[in-house]
Amino acid sequence: MSWLSKKIDEIKEEARFRAWNRGFDWAAGALLRDEETPMSIDSYASGNDKDRFDMGAYAACKQLIELGIIENDLS
């Protein structure tokens, strides 16, 4: 693998990581401010193309439920 290919792969991975973080931050903030519910986050993440943003949003929801910070309304 050439130097350029490695650099391109690093840039792509960094972009995927930033997208996941944006999804996590958005969902965590919205859930903590009571602007969204776990059900609405789940519906949003399930209905879209399941990109890194959606996966980050779902991870935030799951983690806040596991920590007992928010109630689970997913049935």
XYZ file of C-alpha atoms in Angstrom:
75
model
C 0.000 0.000 0.000
C 1.438 3.323 -0.992
C 1.891 6.262 1.326
C -0.943 8.119 -0.394
C -3.356 5.190 0.002
C -2.548 4.937 3.696
C -3.069 8.660 4.162
C -6.429 8.528 2.357
C -7.522 5.606 4.555
C -6.512 7.547 7.687
C -8.510 10.576 6.559
C -11.571 8.432 5.810
C -11.381 6.708 9.202
C -11.030 10.055 10.964
C -14.120 11.346 9.129
C -16.107 8.238 10.140
C -15.037 8.709 13.766
C -16.074 12.384 13.723
C -19.479 11.451 12.264
C -19.998 8.851 15.022
C -19.071 11.448 17.656
C -21.485 14.001 16.176
C -24.301 11.453 16.362
C -23.402 10.501 19.924
C -23.188 14.137 21.056
C -26.446 15.108 19.347
C -28.398 12.201 20.827
C -26.924 12.492 24.318
C -27.636 16.217 24.445
C -31.166 15.847 23.097
C -31.966 13.030 25.521
C -30.590 14.888 28.528
C -32.518 18.044 27.600
C -35.709 15.970 27.121
C -35.951 17.109 23.507
C -35.950 13.504 22.297
C -36.887 10.127 23.754
C -35.092 6.802 23.370
C -37.946 5.721 21.093
C -37.511 8.731 18.792
C -33.734 8.219 18.649
C -34.252 4.537 17.839
C -36.800 5.388 15.144
C -34.453 7.963 13.634
C -31.459 5.617 13.656
C -33.465 2.686 12.270
C -35.139 4.695 9.532
C -32.026 6.200 8.017
C -29.161 4.617 6.146
C -27.467 3.488 9.387
C -24.361 5.546 8.816
C -21.829 6.415 11.522
C -23.962 9.323 12.773
C -26.915 6.973 13.334
C -24.718 4.394 15.059
C -23.326 7.069 17.385
C -26.826 8.300 18.213
C -27.983 4.779 19.029
C -24.874 4.162 21.165
C -25.572 7.295 23.224
C -29.149 6.204 23.811
C -28.109 2.703 24.843
C -25.360 3.958 27.146
C -27.593 6.473 28.945
C -30.188 3.748 29.511
C -27.553 1.322 30.836
C -26.229 3.979 33.231
C -29.752 4.613 34.504
C -29.679 8.278 33.531
C -32.762 8.015 31.332
C -35.678 5.609 31.370
C -35.997 2.962 28.719
C -39.112 3.466 26.614
C -37.991 0.988 23.959
C -40.295 -1.993 23.919
